[in-house]
PDB file of C-alpha atoms in Angstrom:
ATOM      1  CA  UNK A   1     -23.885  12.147  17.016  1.00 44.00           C
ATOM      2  CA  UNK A   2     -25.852  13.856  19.196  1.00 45.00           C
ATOM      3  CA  UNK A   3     -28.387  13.873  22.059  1.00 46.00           C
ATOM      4  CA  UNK A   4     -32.114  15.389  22.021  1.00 48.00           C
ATOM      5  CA  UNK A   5     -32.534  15.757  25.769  1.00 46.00           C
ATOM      6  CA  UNK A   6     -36.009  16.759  25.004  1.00 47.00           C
ATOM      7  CA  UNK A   7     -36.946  12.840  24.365  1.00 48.00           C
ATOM      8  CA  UNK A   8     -35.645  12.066  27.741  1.00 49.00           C
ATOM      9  CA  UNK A   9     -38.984  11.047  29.703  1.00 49.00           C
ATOM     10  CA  UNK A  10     -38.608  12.569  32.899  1.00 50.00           C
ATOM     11  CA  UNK A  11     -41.297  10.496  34.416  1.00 47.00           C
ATOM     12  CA  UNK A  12     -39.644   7.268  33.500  1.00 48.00           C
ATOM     13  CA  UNK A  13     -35.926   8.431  34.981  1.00 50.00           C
ATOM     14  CA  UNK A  14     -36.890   9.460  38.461  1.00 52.00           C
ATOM     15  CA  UNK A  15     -35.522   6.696  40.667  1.00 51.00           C
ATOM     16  CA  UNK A  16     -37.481   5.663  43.743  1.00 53.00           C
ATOM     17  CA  UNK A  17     -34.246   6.382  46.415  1.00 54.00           C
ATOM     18  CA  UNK A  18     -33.070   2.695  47.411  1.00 52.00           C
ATOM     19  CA  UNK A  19     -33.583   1.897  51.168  1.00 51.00           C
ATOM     20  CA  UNK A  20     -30.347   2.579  52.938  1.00 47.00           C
ATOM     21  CA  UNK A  21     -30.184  -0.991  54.500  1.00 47.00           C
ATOM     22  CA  UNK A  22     -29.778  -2.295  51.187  1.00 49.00           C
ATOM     23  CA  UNK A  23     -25.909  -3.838  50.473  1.00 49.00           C
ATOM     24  CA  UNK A  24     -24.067  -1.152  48.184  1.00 49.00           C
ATOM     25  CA  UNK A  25     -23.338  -4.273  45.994  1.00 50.00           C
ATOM     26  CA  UNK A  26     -26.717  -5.354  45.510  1.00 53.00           C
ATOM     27  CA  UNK A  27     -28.509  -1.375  45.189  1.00 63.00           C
ATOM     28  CA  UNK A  28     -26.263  -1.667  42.152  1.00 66.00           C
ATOM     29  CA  UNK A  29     -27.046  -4.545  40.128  1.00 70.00           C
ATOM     30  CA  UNK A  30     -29.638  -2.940  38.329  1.00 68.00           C
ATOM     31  CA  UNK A  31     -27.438  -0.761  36.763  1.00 71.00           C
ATOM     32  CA  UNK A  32     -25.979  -3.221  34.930  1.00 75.00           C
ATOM     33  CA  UNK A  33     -26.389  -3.414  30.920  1.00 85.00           C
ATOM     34  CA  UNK A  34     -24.620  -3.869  27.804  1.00 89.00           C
ATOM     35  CA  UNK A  35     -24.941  -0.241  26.766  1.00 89.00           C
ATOM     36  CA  UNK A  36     -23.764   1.435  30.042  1.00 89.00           C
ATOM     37  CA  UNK A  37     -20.993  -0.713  30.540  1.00 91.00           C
ATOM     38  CA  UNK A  38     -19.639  -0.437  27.050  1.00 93.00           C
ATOM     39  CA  UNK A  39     -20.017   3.343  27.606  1.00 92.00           C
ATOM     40  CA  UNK A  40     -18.316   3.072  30.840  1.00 92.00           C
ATOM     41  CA  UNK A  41     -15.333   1.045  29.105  1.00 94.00           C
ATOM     42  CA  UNK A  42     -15.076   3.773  26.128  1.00 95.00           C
ATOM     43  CA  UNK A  43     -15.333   6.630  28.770  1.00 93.00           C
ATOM     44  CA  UNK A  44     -12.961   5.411  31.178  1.00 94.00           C
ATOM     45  CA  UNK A  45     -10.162   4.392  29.003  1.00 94.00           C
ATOM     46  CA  UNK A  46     -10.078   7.623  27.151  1.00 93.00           C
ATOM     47  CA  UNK A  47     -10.573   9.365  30.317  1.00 91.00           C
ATOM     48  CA  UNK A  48      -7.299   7.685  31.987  1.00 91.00           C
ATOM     49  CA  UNK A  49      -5.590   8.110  28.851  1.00 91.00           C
ATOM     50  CA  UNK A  50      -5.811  11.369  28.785  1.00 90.00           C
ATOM     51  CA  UNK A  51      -4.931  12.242  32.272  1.00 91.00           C
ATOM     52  CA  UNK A  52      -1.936  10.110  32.393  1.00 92.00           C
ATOM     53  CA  UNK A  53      -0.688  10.162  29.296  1.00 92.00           C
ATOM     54  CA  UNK A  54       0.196  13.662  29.664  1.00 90.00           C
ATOM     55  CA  UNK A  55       2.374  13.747  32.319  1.00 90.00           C
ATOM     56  CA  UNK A  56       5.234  11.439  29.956  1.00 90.00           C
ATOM     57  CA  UNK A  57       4.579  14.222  26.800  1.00 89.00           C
ATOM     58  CA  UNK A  58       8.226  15.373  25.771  1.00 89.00           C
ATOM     59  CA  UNK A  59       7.154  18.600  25.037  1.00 89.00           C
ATOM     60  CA  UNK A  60       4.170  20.906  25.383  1.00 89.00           C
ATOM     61  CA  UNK A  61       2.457  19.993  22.007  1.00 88.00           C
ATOM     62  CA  UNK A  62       1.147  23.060  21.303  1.00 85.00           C
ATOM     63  CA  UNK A  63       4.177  24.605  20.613  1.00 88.00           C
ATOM     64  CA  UNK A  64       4.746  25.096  17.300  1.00 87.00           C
ATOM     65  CA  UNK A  65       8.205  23.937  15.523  1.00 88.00           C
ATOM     66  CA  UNK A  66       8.966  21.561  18.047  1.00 90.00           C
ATOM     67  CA  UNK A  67       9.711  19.446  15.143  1.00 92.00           C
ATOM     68  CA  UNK A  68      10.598  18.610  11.359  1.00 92.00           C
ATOM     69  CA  UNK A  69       7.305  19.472  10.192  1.00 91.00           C
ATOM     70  CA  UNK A  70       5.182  16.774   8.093  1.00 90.00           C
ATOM     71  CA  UNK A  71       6.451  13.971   9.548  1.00 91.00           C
ATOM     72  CA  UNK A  72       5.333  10.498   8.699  1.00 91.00           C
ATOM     73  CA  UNK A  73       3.662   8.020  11.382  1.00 91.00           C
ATOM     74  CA  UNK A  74       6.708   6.379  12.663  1.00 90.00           C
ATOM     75  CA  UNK A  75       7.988   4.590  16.082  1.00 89.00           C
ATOM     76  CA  UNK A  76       8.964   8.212  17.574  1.00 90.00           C
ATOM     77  CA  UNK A  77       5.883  10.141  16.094  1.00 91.00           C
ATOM     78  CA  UNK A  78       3.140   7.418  16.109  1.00 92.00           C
ATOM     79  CA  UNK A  79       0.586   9.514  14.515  1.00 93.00           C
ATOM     80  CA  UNK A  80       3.439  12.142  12.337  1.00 91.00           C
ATOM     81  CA  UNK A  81       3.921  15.727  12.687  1.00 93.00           C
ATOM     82  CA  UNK A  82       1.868  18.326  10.989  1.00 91.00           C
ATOM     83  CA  UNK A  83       2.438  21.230   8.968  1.00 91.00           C
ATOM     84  CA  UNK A  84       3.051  23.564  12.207  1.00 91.00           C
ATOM     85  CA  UNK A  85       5.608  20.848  13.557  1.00 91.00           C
ATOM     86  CA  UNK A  86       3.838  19.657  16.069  1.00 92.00           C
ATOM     87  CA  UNK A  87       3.481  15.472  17.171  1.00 93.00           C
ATOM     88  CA  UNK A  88       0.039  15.041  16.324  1.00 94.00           C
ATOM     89  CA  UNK A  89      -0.611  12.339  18.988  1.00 94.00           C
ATOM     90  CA  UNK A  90       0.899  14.124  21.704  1.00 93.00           C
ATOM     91  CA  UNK A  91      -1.751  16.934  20.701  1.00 93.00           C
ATOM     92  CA  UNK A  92      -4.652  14.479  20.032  1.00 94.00           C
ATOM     93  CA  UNK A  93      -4.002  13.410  23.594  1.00 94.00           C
ATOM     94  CA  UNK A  94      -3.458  16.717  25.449  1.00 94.00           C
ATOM     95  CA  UNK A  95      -7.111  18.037  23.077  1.00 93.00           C
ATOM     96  CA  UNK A  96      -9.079  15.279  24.551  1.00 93.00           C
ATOM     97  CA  UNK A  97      -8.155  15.972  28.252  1.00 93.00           C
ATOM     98  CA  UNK A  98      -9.049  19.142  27.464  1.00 91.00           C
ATOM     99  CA  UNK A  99     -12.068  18.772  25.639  1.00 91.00           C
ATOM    100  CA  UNK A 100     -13.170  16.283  28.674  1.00 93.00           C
ATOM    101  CA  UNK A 101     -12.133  18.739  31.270  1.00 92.00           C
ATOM    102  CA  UNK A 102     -14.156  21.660  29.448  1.00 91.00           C
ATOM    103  CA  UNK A 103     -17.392  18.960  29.434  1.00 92.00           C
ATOM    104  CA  UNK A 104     -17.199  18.186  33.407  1.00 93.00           C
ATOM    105  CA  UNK A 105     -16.981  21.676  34.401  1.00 93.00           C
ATOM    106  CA  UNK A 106     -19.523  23.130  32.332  1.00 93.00           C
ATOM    107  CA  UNK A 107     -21.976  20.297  33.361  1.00 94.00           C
ATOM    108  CA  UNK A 108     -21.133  20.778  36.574  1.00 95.00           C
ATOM    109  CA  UNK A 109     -22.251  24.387  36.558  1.00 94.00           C
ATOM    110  CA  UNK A 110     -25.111  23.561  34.380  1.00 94.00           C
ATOM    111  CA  UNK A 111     -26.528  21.116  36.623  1.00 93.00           C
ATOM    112  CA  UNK A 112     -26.578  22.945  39.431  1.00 94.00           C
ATOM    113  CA  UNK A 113     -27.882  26.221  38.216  1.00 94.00           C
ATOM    114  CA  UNK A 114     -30.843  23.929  36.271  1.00 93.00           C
ATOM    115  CA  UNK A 115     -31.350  21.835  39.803  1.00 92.00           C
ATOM    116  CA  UNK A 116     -31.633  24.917  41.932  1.00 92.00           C
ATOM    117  CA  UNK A 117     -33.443  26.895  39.604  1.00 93.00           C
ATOM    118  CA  UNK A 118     -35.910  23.723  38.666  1.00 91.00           C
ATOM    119  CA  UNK A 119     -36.202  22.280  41.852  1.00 91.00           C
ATOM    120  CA  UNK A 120     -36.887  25.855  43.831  1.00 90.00           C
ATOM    121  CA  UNK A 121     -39.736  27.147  41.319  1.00 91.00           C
ATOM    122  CA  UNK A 122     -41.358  24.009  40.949  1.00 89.00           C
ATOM    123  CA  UNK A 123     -41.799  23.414  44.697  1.00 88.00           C
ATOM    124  CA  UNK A 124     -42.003  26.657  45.396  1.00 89.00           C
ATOM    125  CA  UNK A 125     -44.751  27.686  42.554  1.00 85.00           C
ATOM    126  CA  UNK A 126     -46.777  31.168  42.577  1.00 87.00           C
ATOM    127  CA  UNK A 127     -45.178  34.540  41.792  1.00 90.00           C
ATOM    128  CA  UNK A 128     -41.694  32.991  42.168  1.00 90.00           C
ATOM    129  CA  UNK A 129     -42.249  30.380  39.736  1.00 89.00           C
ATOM    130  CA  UNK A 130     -43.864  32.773  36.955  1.00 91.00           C
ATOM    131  CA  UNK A 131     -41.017  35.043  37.302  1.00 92.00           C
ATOM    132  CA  UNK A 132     -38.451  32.239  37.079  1.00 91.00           C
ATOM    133  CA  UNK A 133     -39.965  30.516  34.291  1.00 90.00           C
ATOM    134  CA  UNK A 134     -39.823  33.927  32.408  1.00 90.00           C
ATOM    135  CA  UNK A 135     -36.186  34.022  32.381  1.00 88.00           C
ATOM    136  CA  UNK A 136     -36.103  30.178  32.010  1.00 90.00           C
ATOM    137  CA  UNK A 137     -37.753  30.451  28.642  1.00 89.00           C
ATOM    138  CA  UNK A 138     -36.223  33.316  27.413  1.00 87.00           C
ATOM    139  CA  UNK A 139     -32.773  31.588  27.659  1.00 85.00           C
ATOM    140  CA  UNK A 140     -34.684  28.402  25.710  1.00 84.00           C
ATOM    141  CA  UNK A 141     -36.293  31.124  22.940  1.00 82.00           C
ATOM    142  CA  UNK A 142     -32.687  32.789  22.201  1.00 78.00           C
ATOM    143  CA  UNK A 143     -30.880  30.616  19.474  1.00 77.00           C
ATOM    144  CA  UNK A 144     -28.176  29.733  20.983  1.00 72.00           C
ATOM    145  CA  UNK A 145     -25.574  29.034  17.786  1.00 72.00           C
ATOM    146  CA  UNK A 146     -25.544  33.227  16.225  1.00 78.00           C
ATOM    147  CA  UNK A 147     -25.119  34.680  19.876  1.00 75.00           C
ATOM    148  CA  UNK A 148     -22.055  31.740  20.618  1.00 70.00           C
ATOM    149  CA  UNK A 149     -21.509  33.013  17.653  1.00 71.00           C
ATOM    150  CA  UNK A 150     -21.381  36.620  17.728  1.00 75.00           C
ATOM    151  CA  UNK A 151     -19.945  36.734  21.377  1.00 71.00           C
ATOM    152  CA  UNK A 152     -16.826  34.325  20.058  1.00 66.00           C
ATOM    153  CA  UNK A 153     -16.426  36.857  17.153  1.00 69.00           C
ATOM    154  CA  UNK A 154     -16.451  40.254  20.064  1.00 71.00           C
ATOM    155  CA  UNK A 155     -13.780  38.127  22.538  1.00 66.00           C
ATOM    156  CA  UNK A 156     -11.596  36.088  20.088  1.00 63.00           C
ATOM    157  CA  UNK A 157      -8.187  36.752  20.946  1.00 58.00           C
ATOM    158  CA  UNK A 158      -9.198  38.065  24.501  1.00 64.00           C
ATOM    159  CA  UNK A 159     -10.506  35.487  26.684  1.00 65.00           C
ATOM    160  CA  UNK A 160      -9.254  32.263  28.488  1.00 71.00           C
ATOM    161  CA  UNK A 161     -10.211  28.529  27.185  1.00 72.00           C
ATOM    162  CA  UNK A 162     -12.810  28.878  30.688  1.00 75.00           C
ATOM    163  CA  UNK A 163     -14.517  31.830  29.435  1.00 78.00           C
ATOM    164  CA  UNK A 164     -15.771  29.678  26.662  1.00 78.00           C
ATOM    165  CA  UNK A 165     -17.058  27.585  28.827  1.00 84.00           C
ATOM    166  CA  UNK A 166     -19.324  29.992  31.164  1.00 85.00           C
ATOM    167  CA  UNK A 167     -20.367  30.991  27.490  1.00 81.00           C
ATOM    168  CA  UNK A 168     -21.540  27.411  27.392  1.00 84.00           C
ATOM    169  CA  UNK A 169     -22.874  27.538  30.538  1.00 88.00           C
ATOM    170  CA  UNK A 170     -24.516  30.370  30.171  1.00 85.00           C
ATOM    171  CA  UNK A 171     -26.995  29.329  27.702  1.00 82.00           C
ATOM    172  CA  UNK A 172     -27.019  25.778  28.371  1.00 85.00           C
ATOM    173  CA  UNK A 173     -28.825  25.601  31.492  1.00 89.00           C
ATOM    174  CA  UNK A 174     -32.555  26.229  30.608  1.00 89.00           C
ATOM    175  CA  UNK A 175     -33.615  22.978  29.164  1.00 88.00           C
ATOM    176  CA  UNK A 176     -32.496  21.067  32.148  1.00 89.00           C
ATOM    177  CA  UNK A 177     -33.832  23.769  34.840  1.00 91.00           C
ATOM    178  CA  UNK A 178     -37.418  23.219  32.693  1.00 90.00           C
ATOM    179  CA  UNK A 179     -37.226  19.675  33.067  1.00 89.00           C
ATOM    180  CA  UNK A 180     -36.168  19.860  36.792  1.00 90.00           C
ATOM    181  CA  UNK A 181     -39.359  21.921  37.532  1.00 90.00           C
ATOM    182  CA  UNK A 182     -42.115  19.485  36.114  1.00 89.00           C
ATOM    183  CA  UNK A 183     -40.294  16.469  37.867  1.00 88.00           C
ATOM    184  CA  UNK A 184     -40.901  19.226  41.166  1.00 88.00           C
ATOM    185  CA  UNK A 185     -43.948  19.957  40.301  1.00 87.00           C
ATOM    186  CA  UNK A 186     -45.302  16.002  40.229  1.00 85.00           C
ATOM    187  CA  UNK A 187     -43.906  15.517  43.175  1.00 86.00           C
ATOM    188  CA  UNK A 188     -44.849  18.808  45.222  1.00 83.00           C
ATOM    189  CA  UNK A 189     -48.319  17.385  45.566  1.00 81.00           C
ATOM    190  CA  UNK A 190     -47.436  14.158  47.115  1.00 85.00           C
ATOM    191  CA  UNK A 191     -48.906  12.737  50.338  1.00 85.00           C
ATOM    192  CA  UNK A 192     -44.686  12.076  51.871  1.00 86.00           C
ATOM    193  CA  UNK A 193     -44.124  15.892  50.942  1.00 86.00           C
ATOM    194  CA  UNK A 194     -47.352  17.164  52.598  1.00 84.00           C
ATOM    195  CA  UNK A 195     -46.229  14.996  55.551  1.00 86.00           C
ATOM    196  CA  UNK A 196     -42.788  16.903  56.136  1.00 85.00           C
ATOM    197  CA  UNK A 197     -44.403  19.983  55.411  1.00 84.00           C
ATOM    198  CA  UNK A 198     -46.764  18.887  58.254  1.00 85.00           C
ATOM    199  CA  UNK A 199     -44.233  17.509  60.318  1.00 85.00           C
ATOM    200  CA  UNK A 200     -42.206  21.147  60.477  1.00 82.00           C
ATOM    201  CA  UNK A 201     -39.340  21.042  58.179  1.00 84.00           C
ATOM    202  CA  UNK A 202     -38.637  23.893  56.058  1.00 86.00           C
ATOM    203  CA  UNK A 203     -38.228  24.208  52.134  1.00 85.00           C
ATOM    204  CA  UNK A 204     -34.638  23.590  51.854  1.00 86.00           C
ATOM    205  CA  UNK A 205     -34.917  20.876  53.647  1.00 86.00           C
ATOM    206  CA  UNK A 206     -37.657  19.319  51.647  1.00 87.00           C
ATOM    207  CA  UNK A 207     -35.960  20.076  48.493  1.00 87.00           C
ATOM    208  CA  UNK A 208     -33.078  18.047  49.869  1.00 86.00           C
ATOM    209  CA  UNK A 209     -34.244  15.074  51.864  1.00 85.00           C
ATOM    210  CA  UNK A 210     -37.338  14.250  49.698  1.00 85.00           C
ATOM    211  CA  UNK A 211     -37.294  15.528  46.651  1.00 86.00           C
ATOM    212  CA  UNK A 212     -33.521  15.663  44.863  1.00 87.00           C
ATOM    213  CA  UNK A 213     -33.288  11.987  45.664  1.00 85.00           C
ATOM    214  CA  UNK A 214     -36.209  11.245  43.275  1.00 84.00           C
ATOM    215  CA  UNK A 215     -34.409  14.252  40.258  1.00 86.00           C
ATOM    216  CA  UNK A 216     -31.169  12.625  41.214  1.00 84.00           C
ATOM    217  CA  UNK A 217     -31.487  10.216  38.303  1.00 82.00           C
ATOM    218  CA  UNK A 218     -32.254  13.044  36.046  1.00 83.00           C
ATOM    219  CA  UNK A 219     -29.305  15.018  37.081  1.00 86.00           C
ATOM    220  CA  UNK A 220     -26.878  11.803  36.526  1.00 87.00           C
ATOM    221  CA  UNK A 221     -28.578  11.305  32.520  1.00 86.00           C
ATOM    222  CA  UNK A 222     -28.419  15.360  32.118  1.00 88.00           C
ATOM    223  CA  UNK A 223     -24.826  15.556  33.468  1.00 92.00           C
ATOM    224  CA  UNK A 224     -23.780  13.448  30.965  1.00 90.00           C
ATOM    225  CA  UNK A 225     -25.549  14.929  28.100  1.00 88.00           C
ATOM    226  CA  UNK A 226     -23.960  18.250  29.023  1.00 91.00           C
ATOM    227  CA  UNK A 227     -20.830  17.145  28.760  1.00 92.00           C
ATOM    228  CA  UNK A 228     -21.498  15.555  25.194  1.00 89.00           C
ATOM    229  CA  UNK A 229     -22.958  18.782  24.582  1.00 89.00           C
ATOM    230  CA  UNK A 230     -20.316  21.307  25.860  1.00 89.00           C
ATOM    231  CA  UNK A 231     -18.261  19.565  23.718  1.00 88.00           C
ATOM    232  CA  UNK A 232     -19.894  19.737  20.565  1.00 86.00           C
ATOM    233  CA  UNK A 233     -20.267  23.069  21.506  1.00 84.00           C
ATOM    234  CA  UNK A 234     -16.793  24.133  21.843  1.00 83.00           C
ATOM    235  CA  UNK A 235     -15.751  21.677  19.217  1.00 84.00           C
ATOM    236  CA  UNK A 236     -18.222  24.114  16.603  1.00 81.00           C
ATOM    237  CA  UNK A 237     -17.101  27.197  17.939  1.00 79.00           C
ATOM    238  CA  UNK A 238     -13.289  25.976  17.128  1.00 80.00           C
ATOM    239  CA  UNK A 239     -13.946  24.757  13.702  1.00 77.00           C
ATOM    240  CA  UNK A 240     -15.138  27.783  12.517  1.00 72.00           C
ATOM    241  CA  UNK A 241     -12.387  29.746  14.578  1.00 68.00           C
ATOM    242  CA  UNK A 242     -14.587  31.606  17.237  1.00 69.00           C
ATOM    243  CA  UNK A 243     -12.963  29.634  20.463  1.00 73.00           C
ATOM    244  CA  UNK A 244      -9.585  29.811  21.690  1.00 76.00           C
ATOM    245  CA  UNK A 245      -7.584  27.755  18.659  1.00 79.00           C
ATOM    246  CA  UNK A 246      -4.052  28.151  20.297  1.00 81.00           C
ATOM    247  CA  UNK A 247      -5.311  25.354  23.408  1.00 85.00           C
ATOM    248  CA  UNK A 248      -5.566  21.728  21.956  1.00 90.00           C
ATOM    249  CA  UNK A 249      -8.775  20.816  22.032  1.00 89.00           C
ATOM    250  CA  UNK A 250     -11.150  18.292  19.636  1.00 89.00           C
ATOM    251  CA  UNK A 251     -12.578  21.551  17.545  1.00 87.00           C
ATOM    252  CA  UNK A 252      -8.771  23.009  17.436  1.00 88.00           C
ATOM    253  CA  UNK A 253      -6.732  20.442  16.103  1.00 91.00           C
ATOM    254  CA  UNK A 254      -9.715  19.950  13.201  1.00 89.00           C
ATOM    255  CA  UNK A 255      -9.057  24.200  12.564  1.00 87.00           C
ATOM    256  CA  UNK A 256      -5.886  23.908  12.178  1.00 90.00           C
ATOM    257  CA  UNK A 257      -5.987  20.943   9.896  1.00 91.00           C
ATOM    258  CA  UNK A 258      -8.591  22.412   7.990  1.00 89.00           C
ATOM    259  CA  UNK A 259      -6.603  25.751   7.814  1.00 89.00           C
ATOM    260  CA  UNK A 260      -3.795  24.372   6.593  1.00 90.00           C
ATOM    261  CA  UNK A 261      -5.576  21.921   3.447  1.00 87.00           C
ATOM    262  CA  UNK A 262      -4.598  18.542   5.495  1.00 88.00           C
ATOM    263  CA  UNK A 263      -6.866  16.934   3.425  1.00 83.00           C
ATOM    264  CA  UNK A 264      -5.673  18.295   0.286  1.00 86.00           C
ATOM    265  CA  UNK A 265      -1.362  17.914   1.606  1.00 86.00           C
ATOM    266  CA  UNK A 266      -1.860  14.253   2.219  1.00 87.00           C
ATOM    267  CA  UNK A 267      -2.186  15.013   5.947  1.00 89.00           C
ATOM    268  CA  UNK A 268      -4.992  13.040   6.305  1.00 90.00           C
ATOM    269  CA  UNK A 269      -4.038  11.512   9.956  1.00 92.00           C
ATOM    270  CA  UNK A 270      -3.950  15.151  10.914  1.00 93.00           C
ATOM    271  CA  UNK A 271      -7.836  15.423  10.173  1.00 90.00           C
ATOM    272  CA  UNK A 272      -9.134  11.672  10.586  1.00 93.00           C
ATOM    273  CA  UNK A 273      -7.368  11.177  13.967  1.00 93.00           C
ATOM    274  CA  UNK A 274      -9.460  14.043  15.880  1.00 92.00           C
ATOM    275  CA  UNK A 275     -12.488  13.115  13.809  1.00 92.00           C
ATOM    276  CA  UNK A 276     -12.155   9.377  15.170  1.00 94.00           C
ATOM    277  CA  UNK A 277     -11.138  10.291  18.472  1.00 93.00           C
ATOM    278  CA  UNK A 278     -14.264  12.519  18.493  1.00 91.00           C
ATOM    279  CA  UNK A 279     -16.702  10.161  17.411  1.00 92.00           C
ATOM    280  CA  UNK A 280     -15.496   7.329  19.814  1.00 94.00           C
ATOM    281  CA  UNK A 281     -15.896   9.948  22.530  1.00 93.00           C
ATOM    282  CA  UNK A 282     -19.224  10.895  21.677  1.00 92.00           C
ATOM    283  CA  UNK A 283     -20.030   7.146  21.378  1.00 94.00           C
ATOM    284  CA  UNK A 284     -19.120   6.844  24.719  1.00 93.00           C
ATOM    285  CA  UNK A 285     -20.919   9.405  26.580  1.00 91.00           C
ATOM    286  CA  UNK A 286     -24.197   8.354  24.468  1.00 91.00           C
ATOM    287  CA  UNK A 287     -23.484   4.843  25.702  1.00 92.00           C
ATOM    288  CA  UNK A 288     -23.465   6.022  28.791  1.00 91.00           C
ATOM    289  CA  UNK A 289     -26.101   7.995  28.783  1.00 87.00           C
ATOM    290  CA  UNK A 290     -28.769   6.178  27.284  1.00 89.00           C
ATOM    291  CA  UNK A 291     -27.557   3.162  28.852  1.00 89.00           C
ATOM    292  CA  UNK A 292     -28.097   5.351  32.689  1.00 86.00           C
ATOM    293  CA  UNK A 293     -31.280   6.419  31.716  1.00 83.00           C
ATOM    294  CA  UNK A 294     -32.497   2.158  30.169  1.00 85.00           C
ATOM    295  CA  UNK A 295     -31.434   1.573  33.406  1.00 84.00           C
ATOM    296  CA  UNK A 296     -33.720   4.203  35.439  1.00 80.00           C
ATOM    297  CA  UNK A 297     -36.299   3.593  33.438  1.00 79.00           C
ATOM    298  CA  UNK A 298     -36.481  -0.693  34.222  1.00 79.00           C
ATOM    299  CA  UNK A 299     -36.219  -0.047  37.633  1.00 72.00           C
ATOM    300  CA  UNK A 300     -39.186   1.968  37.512  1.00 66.00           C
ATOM    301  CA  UNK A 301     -40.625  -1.277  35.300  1.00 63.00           C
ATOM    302  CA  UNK A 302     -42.013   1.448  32.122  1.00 57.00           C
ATOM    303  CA  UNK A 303     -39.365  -0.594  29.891  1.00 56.00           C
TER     304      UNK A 303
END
């Protein structure tokens, strides 16, 4: 499952800022609805799973031979042992903190490259913007899959489970910096920007005060996507043995599996498990996410 961030409507997402007088409990009211708060659920119970779970693990899981190997699902190994005698659940849960933690970073450092490099050429315009929107679309026209590719098949073996990530990052940021820039652009023209402009403050402070509040929406929909799609990402480049295999992630513990015939061993809980936990996760964030931006969009009243 999968997000095209292209269908987003931009226009219908960008949030008229919510007077400050306004009770915190009311301003969020209209958040409310079935599909972000089942998200929400999905998100936050993995989420706190993850994170906690770990710190009662008996062993690092991804050690190998920690114990009998092939294991059934039992009361001490609740989802068996695989072929490298590792506890499969204590590795399902360590690979989705992991996976998670991969997400949030690189959509942290995706957003804020696309919202400085959106917000500052569409406001800005002229020269700059021509220049920037060169290198914007140049990042859009490479395909991103052979060079992930490629570059996975130059550093595998010799790079940290973070380098993946600014790989991610890296080529991830375009789309959103586009989208950024024509939500900039509509509003560079309007009559509150011409009156700051008028009124003496400076471009940084009119990217700030008056117009991220109105891409701020945006930015909370595209975070999320990011994440969903850092982990895909990572989660492809795994499978196919191009990202670092030896730290449990979704994409690992589905290589190994797959490299060692699960399916064909009767190891099927080795394979399914990851493929349900990954699904549910992915469930989630699209919950979320299109559940954020139903929400946007009816308090702009275009839904």
């Amino acid at each position: 499952m999968s997000i095209d961030v292209n269908n987003i409507d931009p226009v219908a997402i960008v949030v008229t800022p919510t007077p400050a007088s306004t009770s915190r409990k009311g301003s969020l009211i209209w958040l409310l609805n079935v599909r972000l708060t089942l998200g929400l659920i999905i998100l936050f119970v993995m989420g706190l799973g993850s994170f906690i779970l770990p710190g009662f693990a008996p062993v690092d899981p991804s050690i190998q031979a920690s114990y009998m190997r092939n294991l059934p699902v039992s009361g001490v190994h609740l989802l068996g042992t695989n072929a490298l005698g590792q506890d499969i659940f204590w590795f399902l849960v360590f690979a989705i903190r992991n996976s998670l933690t991969l997400g949030i970073v690189v959509a942290v450092g995706v957003t804020i490259i696309a919202t400085v490099v959106g917000l500052s050429a569409g406001y800005i315009g002229g020269r700059f913007e021509r220049i920037v929107m060169l290198f914007v679309d140049t990042f859009i026209t490479v395909p991103l899959l052979p060079i992930l590719i490629i570059m996975g098949a130059l550093i595998r073996g010799n790079t940290s489970f973070l380098t993946v990530g600014f790989i991610i990052v890296l080529f991830g940021w375009a789309w959103d910096a586009r989208t950024v820039r024509a939500m900039a652009l509509s509003l560079r023209e309007r009559e509150f920007i011409n009156m700051a402009r008028f009124s003496g403050a400076n471009t940084m402070q009119i990217l700030l005060r008056e117009i991220f509040p109105y891409v701020s929406a945006y930015m909370v929909v595209g975070f999320i996507n990011t994440v969903l799609f850092a982990i895909n990402t990572e989660a492809t480049l795994a499978v196919i043995g191009l990202s670092k295999v030896e730290v449990p992630t979704l994409g690992s513990i589905i290589f190994w599996a797959l490299n060692y015939n699960a399916l064909f061993t009767g190891q099927y809980v080795w394979l399914v498990a990851p493929i349900i936990a990954t699904i549910t996760l992915f469930l989630g964030l699209f919950l979320t996410s299109t559940g954020f931006n139903q929400a946007f969009a009816s308090k702009r009243g275009v839904s």
